[in-house]
PDB file of C-alpha atoms in Angstrom:
ATOM      1  CA  MET A  26      -0.039   0.145  -0.030  1.00 47.00           C
ATOM      2  CA  GLU A  27       2.863   2.454   1.215  1.00 46.00           C
ATOM      3  CA  GLN A  28       4.756   1.501  -2.258  1.00 46.00           C
ATOM      4  CA  SER A  29       1.640   2.144  -4.461  1.00 48.00           C
ATOM      5  CA  LYS A  30       1.315   5.610  -2.527  1.00 49.00           C
ATOM      6  CA  SER A  31       5.014   6.418  -3.336  1.00 50.00           C
ATOM      7  CA  VAL A  32       4.593   5.444  -7.363  1.00 44.00           C
ATOM      8  CA  THR A  33       1.754   7.691  -7.454  1.00 48.00           C
ATOM      9  CA  LYS A  34       3.655  10.708  -5.905  1.00 49.00           C
ATOM     10  CA  LEU A  35       6.263  10.465  -8.776  1.00 45.00           C
ATOM     11  CA  LYS A  36       3.985   9.836 -11.092  1.00 47.00           C
ATOM     12  CA  GLY A  37       2.478  12.963 -10.261  1.00 51.00           C
ATOM     13  CA  LYS A  38       5.774  15.063 -10.232  1.00 53.00           C
ATOM     14  CA  PHE A  39       6.949  13.842 -14.141  1.00 58.00           C
ATOM     15  CA  PRO A  40       4.762  16.625 -15.490  1.00 67.00           C
ATOM     16  CA  ILE A  41       6.610  19.527 -13.315  1.00 65.00           C
ATOM     17  CA  ALA A  42      10.143  17.656 -14.277  1.00 60.00           C
ATOM     18  CA  LYS A  43       9.054  17.904 -17.932  1.00 62.00           C
ATOM     19  CA  ALA A  44       7.846  21.336 -17.620  1.00 63.00           C
ATOM     20  CA  VAL A  45      11.548  22.194 -15.414  1.00 60.00           C
ATOM     21  CA  LEU A  46      13.328  20.142 -18.673  1.00 64.00           C
ATOM     22  CA  ALA A  47      11.180  21.953 -21.100  1.00 63.00           C
ATOM     23  CA  SER A  48      12.301  25.514 -19.350  1.00 64.00           C
ATOM     24  CA  GLN A  49      15.904  24.794 -19.173  1.00 63.00           C
ATOM     25  CA  ARG A  50      16.153  23.876 -22.812  1.00 66.00           C
ATOM     26  CA  ALA A  51      14.421  26.994 -24.073  1.00 62.00           C
ATOM     27  CA  SER A  52      16.490  29.099 -21.774  1.00 66.00           C
ATOM     28  CA  ARG A  53      19.449  27.347 -23.488  1.00 66.00           C
ATOM     29  CA  ALA A  54      18.067  27.937 -26.813  1.00 63.00           C
ATOM     30  CA  ARG A  55      17.560  31.651 -26.111  1.00 67.00           C
ATOM     31  CA  LYS A  56      21.284  31.969 -24.857  1.00 70.00           C
ATOM     32  CA  ARG A  57      22.653  30.018 -27.736  1.00 73.00           C
ATOM     33  CA  ARG A  58      20.889  32.905 -29.803  1.00 75.00           C
ATOM     34  CA  TYR A  59      22.233  35.416 -28.140  1.00 75.00           C
ATOM     35  CA  GLU A  60      25.803  34.532 -28.665  1.00 78.00           C
ATOM     36  CA  ASN A  61      25.444  33.750 -31.649  1.00 80.00           C
ATOM     37  CA  LEU A  62      24.376  37.043 -32.136  1.00 87.00           C
ATOM     38  CA  ASP A  63      26.920  38.821 -30.424  1.00 87.00           C
ATOM     39  CA  TYR A  64      29.430  36.425 -32.615  1.00 89.00           C
ATOM     40  CA  ILE A  65      27.898  37.656 -36.052  1.00 91.00           C
ATOM     41  CA  VAL A  66      28.156  41.655 -34.322  1.00 92.00           C
ATOM     42  CA  PHE A  67      31.940  40.580 -33.580  1.00 92.00           C
ATOM     43  CA  LEU A  68      32.777  39.419 -37.315  1.00 93.00           C
ATOM     44  CA  ALA A  69      31.190  42.500 -38.638  1.00 94.00           C
ATOM     45  CA  LEU A  70      32.642  44.658 -36.225  1.00 93.00           C
ATOM     46  CA  PHE A  71      36.327  43.024 -37.421  1.00 93.00           C
ATOM     47  CA  SER A  72      36.106  42.740 -40.869  1.00 93.00           C
ATOM     48  CA  TYR A  73      35.060  46.351 -40.793  1.00 93.00           C
ATOM     49  CA  VAL A  74      38.267  47.214 -39.240  1.00 91.00           C
ATOM     50  CA  ILE A  75      40.398  45.049 -41.735  1.00 91.00           C
ATOM     51  CA  LEU A  76      38.451  46.361 -44.948  1.00 91.00           C
ATOM     52  CA  VAL A  77      38.100  49.959 -43.650  1.00 87.00           C
ATOM     53  CA  ARG A  78      41.792  52.788 -43.214  1.00 82.00           C
ATOM     54  CA  GLN A  79      42.373  52.686 -39.928  1.00 78.00           C
ATOM     55  CA  ALA A  80      44.982  54.607 -38.321  1.00 78.00           C
ATOM     56  CA  THR A  81      47.697  53.255 -35.867  1.00 76.00           C
ATOM     57  CA  THR A  82      46.265  54.097 -32.761  1.00 81.00           C
ATOM     58  CA  PRO A  83      43.416  51.719 -32.177  1.00 84.00           C
ATOM     59  CA  SER A  84      39.808  53.413 -33.065  1.00 86.00           C
ATOM     60  CA  ASN A  85      36.609  53.019 -31.524  1.00 90.00           C
ATOM     61  CA  VAL A  86      35.590  50.148 -33.442  1.00 91.00           C
ATOM     62  CA  GLU A  87      38.727  47.945 -33.005  1.00 91.00           C
ATOM     63  CA  THR A  88      38.210  48.817 -29.231  1.00 91.00           C
ATOM     64  CA  VAL A  89      34.904  46.792 -29.249  1.00 93.00           C
ATOM     65  CA  VAL A  90      36.635  43.892 -31.149  1.00 93.00           C
ATOM     66  CA  ILE A  91      39.733  43.762 -28.793  1.00 93.00           C
ATOM     67  CA  VAL A  92      37.096  43.828 -25.714  1.00 93.00           C
ATOM     68  CA  PHE A  93      35.352  41.001 -27.728  1.00 92.00           C
ATOM     69  CA  VAL A  94      38.339  39.180 -28.054  1.00 93.00           C
ATOM     70  CA  CYS A  95      39.441  39.106 -24.673  1.00 93.00           C
ATOM     71  CA  SER A  96      36.232  38.356 -23.045  1.00 91.00           C
ATOM     72  CA  LEU A  97      36.601  34.839 -25.821  1.00 89.00           C
ATOM     73  CA  PHE A  98      40.255  34.621 -24.708  1.00 92.00           C
ATOM     74  CA  THR A  99      39.381  34.777 -21.081  1.00 92.00           C
ATOM     75  CA  GLU A 100      36.623  31.836 -21.499  1.00 89.00           C
ATOM     76  CA  GLU A 101      39.351  29.661 -23.127  1.00 89.00           C
ATOM     77  CA  ILE A 102      41.553  30.047 -20.009  1.00 91.00           C
ATOM     78  CA  ARG A 103      38.382  29.709 -17.708  1.00 90.00           C
ATOM     79  CA  GLN A 104      37.713  26.193 -19.486  1.00 88.00           C
ATOM     80  CA  ILE A 105      41.679  25.121 -19.018  1.00 88.00           C
ATOM     81  CA  LEU A 106      41.600  25.941 -15.370  1.00 88.00           C
ATOM     82  CA  GLU A 107      38.625  24.204 -14.641  1.00 87.00           C
ATOM     83  CA  GLY A 108      39.727  21.220 -16.454  1.00 82.00           C
ATOM     84  CA  THR A 109      43.190  20.412 -17.940  1.00 83.00           C
ATOM     85  CA  PHE A 110      45.436  21.548 -20.922  1.00 85.00           C
ATOM     86  CA  LYS A 111      44.495  17.714 -22.387  1.00 86.00           C
ATOM     87  CA  GLU A 112      41.179  17.933 -22.224  1.00 87.00           C
ATOM     88  CA  TRP A 113      40.825  21.531 -23.734  1.00 87.00           C
ATOM     89  CA  ALA A 114      42.791  20.600 -26.166  1.00 86.00           C
ATOM     90  CA  SER A 115      40.954  17.516 -27.520  1.00 86.00           C
ATOM     91  CA  SER A 116      38.685  19.856 -28.841  1.00 85.00           C
ATOM     92  CA  LYS A 117      39.545  20.984 -32.587  1.00 84.00           C
ATOM     93  CA  TRP A 118      37.283  24.160 -31.872  1.00 86.00           C
ATOM     94  CA  ASN A 119      38.922  24.926 -28.749  1.00 88.00           C
ATOM     95  CA  LEU A 120      42.201  24.844 -30.501  1.00 91.00           C
ATOM     96  CA  LEU A 121      40.524  27.020 -33.316  1.00 90.00           C
ATOM     97  CA  ASP A 122      39.563  30.015 -30.741  1.00 90.00           C
ATOM     98  CA  GLY A 123      43.086  29.778 -29.266  1.00 91.00           C
ATOM     99  CA  LEU A 124      44.547  30.317 -32.312  1.00 93.00           C
ATOM    100  CA  ALA A 125      42.743  33.032 -33.261  1.00 93.00           C
ATOM    101  CA  ALA A 126      43.031  34.442 -30.025  1.00 93.00           C
ATOM    102  CA  VAL A 127      46.805  34.639 -29.819  1.00 93.00           C
ATOM    103  CA  SER A 128      47.129  35.823 -33.383  1.00 94.00           C
ATOM    104  CA  PHE A 129      44.836  38.883 -32.595  1.00 94.00           C
ATOM    105  CA  PHE A 130      47.090  40.231 -30.175  1.00 94.00           C
ATOM    106  CA  VAL A 131      50.259  39.616 -32.131  1.00 94.00           C
ATOM    107  CA  GLY A 132      48.556  41.387 -35.021  1.00 92.00           C
ATOM    108  CA  PHE A 133      47.280  44.002 -32.773  1.00 92.00           C
ATOM    109  CA  ALA A 134      51.278  44.583 -31.061  1.00 92.00           C
ATOM    110  CA  LEU A 135      52.253  44.374 -34.618  1.00 90.00           C
ATOM    111  CA  LYS A 136      49.693  46.985 -35.661  1.00 89.00           C
ATOM    112  CA  LEU A 137      51.005  49.400 -32.646  1.00 87.00           C
ATOM    113  CA  HIS A 138      54.507  50.192 -34.169  1.00 85.00           C
ATOM    114  CA  GLN A 139      54.938  52.171 -37.345  1.00 83.00           C
ATOM    115  CA  PRO A 140      57.445  49.841 -38.850  1.00 84.00           C
ATOM    116  CA  THR A 141      55.567  46.648 -38.537  1.00 85.00           C
ATOM    117  CA  SER A 142      52.007  48.050 -38.862  1.00 85.00           C
ATOM    118  CA  GLY A 143      51.718  46.446 -42.534  1.00 86.00           C
ATOM    119  CA  VAL A 144      52.671  43.229 -40.862  1.00 89.00           C
ATOM    120  CA  GLY A 145      50.200  43.797 -37.865  1.00 89.00           C
ATOM    121  CA  HIS A 146      47.563  43.774 -40.761  1.00 90.00           C
ATOM    122  CA  LEU A 147      48.797  40.958 -43.075  1.00 91.00           C
ATOM    123  CA  VAL A 148      47.675  39.005 -39.248  1.00 93.00           C
ATOM    124  CA  TYR A 149      44.585  40.371 -38.437  1.00 93.00           C
ATOM    125  CA  CYS A 150      43.629  39.408 -42.206  1.00 93.00           C
ATOM    126  CA  PHE A 151      44.523  35.689 -41.496  1.00 93.00           C
ATOM    127  CA  ASP A 152      42.951  36.012 -37.769  1.00 94.00           C
ATOM    128  CA  ALA A 153      39.511  37.261 -39.376  1.00 93.00           C
ATOM    129  CA  ALA A 154      39.594  34.157 -41.761  1.00 94.00           C
ATOM    130  CA  LEU A 155      40.023  31.957 -38.264  1.00 93.00           C
ATOM    131  CA  TRP A 156      37.401  33.670 -36.382  1.00 93.00           C
ATOM    132  CA  ILE A 157      35.012  33.665 -39.679  1.00 92.00           C
ATOM    133  CA  MET A 158      35.875  29.358 -39.896  1.00 88.00           C
ATOM    134  CA  ARG A 159      34.587  29.153 -35.883  1.00 87.00           C
ATOM    135  CA  LEU A 160      31.227  29.852 -37.423  1.00 86.00           C
ATOM    136  CA  LEU A 161      31.193  25.900 -38.500  1.00 84.00           C
ATOM    137  CA  SER A 162      30.746  25.102 -34.560  1.00 82.00           C
ATOM    138  CA  PHE A 163      27.555  27.025 -34.928  1.00 80.00           C
ATOM    139  CA  PHE A 164      26.363  24.685 -37.685  1.00 78.00           C
ATOM    140  CA  SER A 165      27.803  21.225 -36.059  1.00 75.00           C
ATOM    141  CA  ILE A 166      24.455  21.506 -33.804  1.00 74.00           C
ATOM    142  CA  SER A 167      22.324  21.304 -35.868  1.00 74.00           C
ATOM    143  CA  LYS A 168      20.560  18.339 -36.775  1.00 78.00           C
ATOM    144  CA  ARG A 169      20.942  19.110 -41.094  1.00 82.00           C
ATOM    145  CA  MET A 170      24.200  21.170 -41.233  1.00 82.00           C
ATOM    146  CA  GLY A 171      26.029  19.388 -38.182  1.00 80.00           C
ATOM    147  CA  PRO A 172      26.433  15.699 -40.451  1.00 85.00           C
ATOM    148  CA  ILE A 173      27.620  17.889 -43.558  1.00 85.00           C
ATOM    149  CA  VAL A 174      30.534  19.857 -41.201  1.00 81.00           C
ATOM    150  CA  VAL A 175      31.142  16.648 -39.799  1.00 81.00           C
ATOM    151  CA  MET A 176      31.745  14.669 -42.990  1.00 86.00           C
ATOM    152  CA  ILE A 177      33.540  17.836 -44.685  1.00 84.00           C
ATOM    153  CA  TYR A 178      36.069  17.397 -41.541  1.00 80.00           C
ATOM    154  CA  ARG A 179      36.559  13.966 -42.176  1.00 84.00           C
ATOM    155  CA  MET A 180      36.843  14.338 -46.425  1.00 87.00           C
ATOM    156  CA  ALA A 181      39.120  17.264 -45.379  1.00 83.00           C
ATOM    157  CA  GLU A 182      41.715  15.273 -43.209  1.00 81.00           C
ATOM    158  CA  ASP A 183      42.009  12.506 -46.357  1.00 85.00           C
ATOM    159  CA  LEU A 184      42.643  15.325 -48.575  1.00 87.00           C
ATOM    160  CA  MET A 185      45.382  16.550 -46.858  1.00 88.00           C
ATOM    161  CA  TYR A 186      47.065  13.134 -47.358  1.00 90.00           C
ATOM    162  CA  PHE A 187      46.077  13.944 -51.058  1.00 90.00           C
ATOM    163  CA  LEU A 188      48.123  17.091 -51.094  1.00 89.00           C
ATOM    164  CA  VAL A 189      51.156  15.915 -49.290  1.00 91.00           C
ATOM    165  CA  ILE A 190      51.190  13.860 -52.464  1.00 92.00           C
ATOM    166  CA  VAL A 191      50.769  16.266 -55.349  1.00 90.00           C
ATOM    167  CA  GLY A 192      53.371  19.221 -53.212  1.00 90.00           C
ATOM    168  CA  VAL A 193      56.154  16.013 -53.332  1.00 93.00           C
ATOM    169  CA  PHE A 194      55.649  16.000 -57.475  1.00 92.00           C
ATOM    170  CA  LEU A 195      55.321  19.712 -57.370  1.00 90.00           C
ATOM    171  CA  LEU A 196      58.538  20.216 -55.504  1.00 91.00           C
ATOM    172  CA  ALA A 197      60.075  17.639 -57.900  1.00 93.00           C
ATOM    173  CA  TYR A 198      58.712  19.534 -61.091  1.00 90.00           C
ATOM    174  CA  GLY A 199      59.476  22.870 -59.564  1.00 89.00           C
ATOM    175  CA  ILE A 200      63.213  22.430 -58.747  1.00 91.00           C
ATOM    176  CA  THR A 201      64.240  20.424 -61.988  1.00 92.00           C
ATOM    177  CA  GLN A 202      62.589  22.946 -63.994  1.00 87.00           C
ATOM    178  CA  GLN A 203      63.850  26.254 -61.941  1.00 87.00           C
ATOM    179  CA  ALA A 204      67.647  24.137 -62.530  1.00 90.00           C
ATOM    180  CA  ILE A 205      67.515  23.724 -66.791  1.00 89.00           C
ATOM    181  CA  LEU A 206      65.966  27.183 -67.048  1.00 84.00           C
ATOM    182  CA  TYR A 207      68.280  29.196 -64.785  1.00 84.00           C
ATOM    183  CA  PRO A 208      71.301  27.184 -64.249  1.00 86.00           C
ATOM    184  CA  ASN A 209      73.643  30.293 -63.075  1.00 83.00           C
ATOM    185  CA  GLU A 210      70.728  31.783 -61.555  1.00 82.00           C
ATOM    186  CA  PRO A 211      72.712  33.806 -57.969  1.00 84.00           C
ATOM    187  CA  SER A 212      71.548  33.038 -54.543  1.00 81.00           C
ATOM    188  CA  SER A 213      68.325  34.683 -53.569  1.00 80.00           C
ATOM    189  CA  TRP A 214      65.007  34.102 -51.612  1.00 79.00           C
ATOM    190  CA  SER A 215      63.705  34.562 -55.567  1.00 79.00           C
ATOM    191  CA  ILE A 216      64.265  30.995 -56.223  1.00 83.00           C
ATOM    192  CA  VAL A 217      62.312  29.761 -53.438  1.00 82.00           C
ATOM    193  CA  SER A 218      59.394  31.376 -54.581  1.00 80.00           C
ATOM    194  CA  ARG A 219      59.796  30.374 -58.029  1.00 82.00           C
ATOM    195  CA  VAL A 220      60.315  26.839 -57.333  1.00 86.00           C
ATOM    196  CA  PHE A 221      57.003  26.337 -55.260  1.00 85.00           C
ATOM    197  CA  PHE A 222      54.901  29.304 -57.176  1.00 83.00           C
ATOM    198  CA  ARG A 223      55.610  28.327 -60.954  1.00 84.00           C
ATOM    199  CA  PRO A 224      54.462  24.597 -60.548  1.00 85.00           C
ATOM    200  CA  TYR A 225      51.232  26.095 -59.182  1.00 83.00           C
ATOM    201  CA  PHE A 226      50.479  28.321 -61.531  1.00 83.00           C
ATOM    202  CA  GLN A 227      51.268  25.767 -64.150  1.00 84.00           C
ATOM    203  CA  ALA A 228      49.347  23.223 -62.991  1.00 83.00           C
ATOM    204  CA  HIS A 229      45.893  25.870 -63.281  1.00 80.00           C
ATOM    205  CA  GLY A 230      46.924  26.354 -66.919  1.00 80.00           C
ATOM    206  CA  GLU A 231      49.045  29.301 -66.529  1.00 75.00           C
ATOM    207  CA  LEU A 232      52.040  27.965 -68.564  1.00 72.00           C
ATOM    208  CA  PHE A 233      53.488  30.964 -69.549  1.00 71.00           C
ATOM    209  CA  MET A 234      53.552  32.943 -66.367  1.00 67.00           C
ATOM    210  CA  ASP A 235      56.367  33.275 -64.522  1.00 64.00           C
ATOM    211  CA  ALA A 236      56.650  32.914 -60.746  1.00 57.00           C
ATOM    212  CA  PRO A 237      55.913  36.340 -58.363  1.00 58.00           C
ATOM    213  CA  ASP A 238      58.885  37.091 -56.252  1.00 56.00           C
ATOM    214  CA  VAL A 239      57.001  36.655 -52.920  1.00 53.00           C
ATOM    215  CA  SER A 240      60.212  38.174 -51.168  1.00 51.00           C
ATOM    216  CA  THR A 241      60.052  41.507 -52.483  1.00 50.00           C
ATOM    217  CA  TYR A 242      56.435  41.854 -52.784  1.00 46.00           C
ATOM    218  CA  LEU A 243      56.609  41.278 -48.975  1.00 49.00           C
ATOM    219  CA  VAL A 244      59.058  43.857 -48.533  1.00 47.00           C
ATOM    220  CA  VAL A 245      57.663  46.574 -50.444  1.00 45.00           C
ATOM    221  CA  ASN A 246      54.218  46.266 -49.506  1.00 49.00           C
ATOM    222  CA  CYS A 247      54.550  46.270 -45.943  1.00 51.00           C
ATOM    223  CA  LYS A 248      56.962  48.827 -46.350  1.00 48.00           C
ATOM    224  CA  ASP A 249      54.059  50.884 -48.253  1.00 51.00           C
ATOM    225  CA  LEU A 250      51.100  49.802 -46.389  1.00 50.00           C
ATOM    226  CA  PRO A 251      51.487  51.841 -43.240  1.00 47.00           C
ATOM    227  CA  ASN A 252      51.811  55.074 -45.793  1.00 51.00           C
ATOM    228  CA  THR A 253      48.489  53.935 -47.808  1.00 47.00           C
ATOM    229  CA  LEU A 254      47.063  53.012 -44.330  1.00 46.00           C
ATOM    230  CA  GLN A 255      47.492  56.711 -43.100  1.00 49.00           C
ATOM    231  CA  SER A 256      47.105  58.540 -46.844  1.00 49.00           C
TER     232      SER A 256
END
C-alpha cells in the first residue's frame, strides 16, 4: 500500500519535471541565439576594421573588437583552469579559438608600431579568416548542417594526405624546371618562390606566367602599407 502511494507521488511529479526540463531547454536555446548574434556582430566589426582604413592607434570600433577578443580569450582560460590542458586541447574548436586569439594579440602588437603596422594588418586578415571559420561550430549542432560539417571535416583529413603527395610532385617538378631554365641563377630568396609558385600556376593552366617574387612583394608592400593606410 505504501509502495503504491510512492509510485503515484512520483507520477504526479513527472509533469513538473517535464515543465522544468522544457524551460531549461528554452533558456539554453535563447542563450545560444544571443551568443550567435553577439558573435556575428563581432565578425562584422572585425571585418570593418580590416576592410576600412584604420590609423595606428586603435579606433572606437577596434576597441570594441579588442574587448570581444579579450572576453573570448578569458573564456578559453577558464575552460583550461576548470579542467586540464589535455582535455581543452582535445577539442578542435578550442584549438581554433586559442590560435585565433593569440594571432589577434600578435597582430595588434605589430600594428601599434609604425614600421610593423603593415605586417600587423596581414596578421589581422589571417586572424579574421580563423574567426569566420569558427562559424562552422554553430552549424555542427544542427540536425541538418551538423552531419555535413562532420563529413567535410573528415574529407579534409583525407585531402591533406592527397595534398602532401601532390606537393611532392610539384616540388620535384619545380626544382628540376628551375635548375634547367636558370642554371646560373645567383643565390636569392626569389628562387624559393619560383620553385613553389611556378609549378602551382602551371598546374592551373598558366603555362607562360612567371612566378611572382614573393620576398620582394612582401618587403615592398609591408613598407608602403602603413603610408597607404594613413593616406
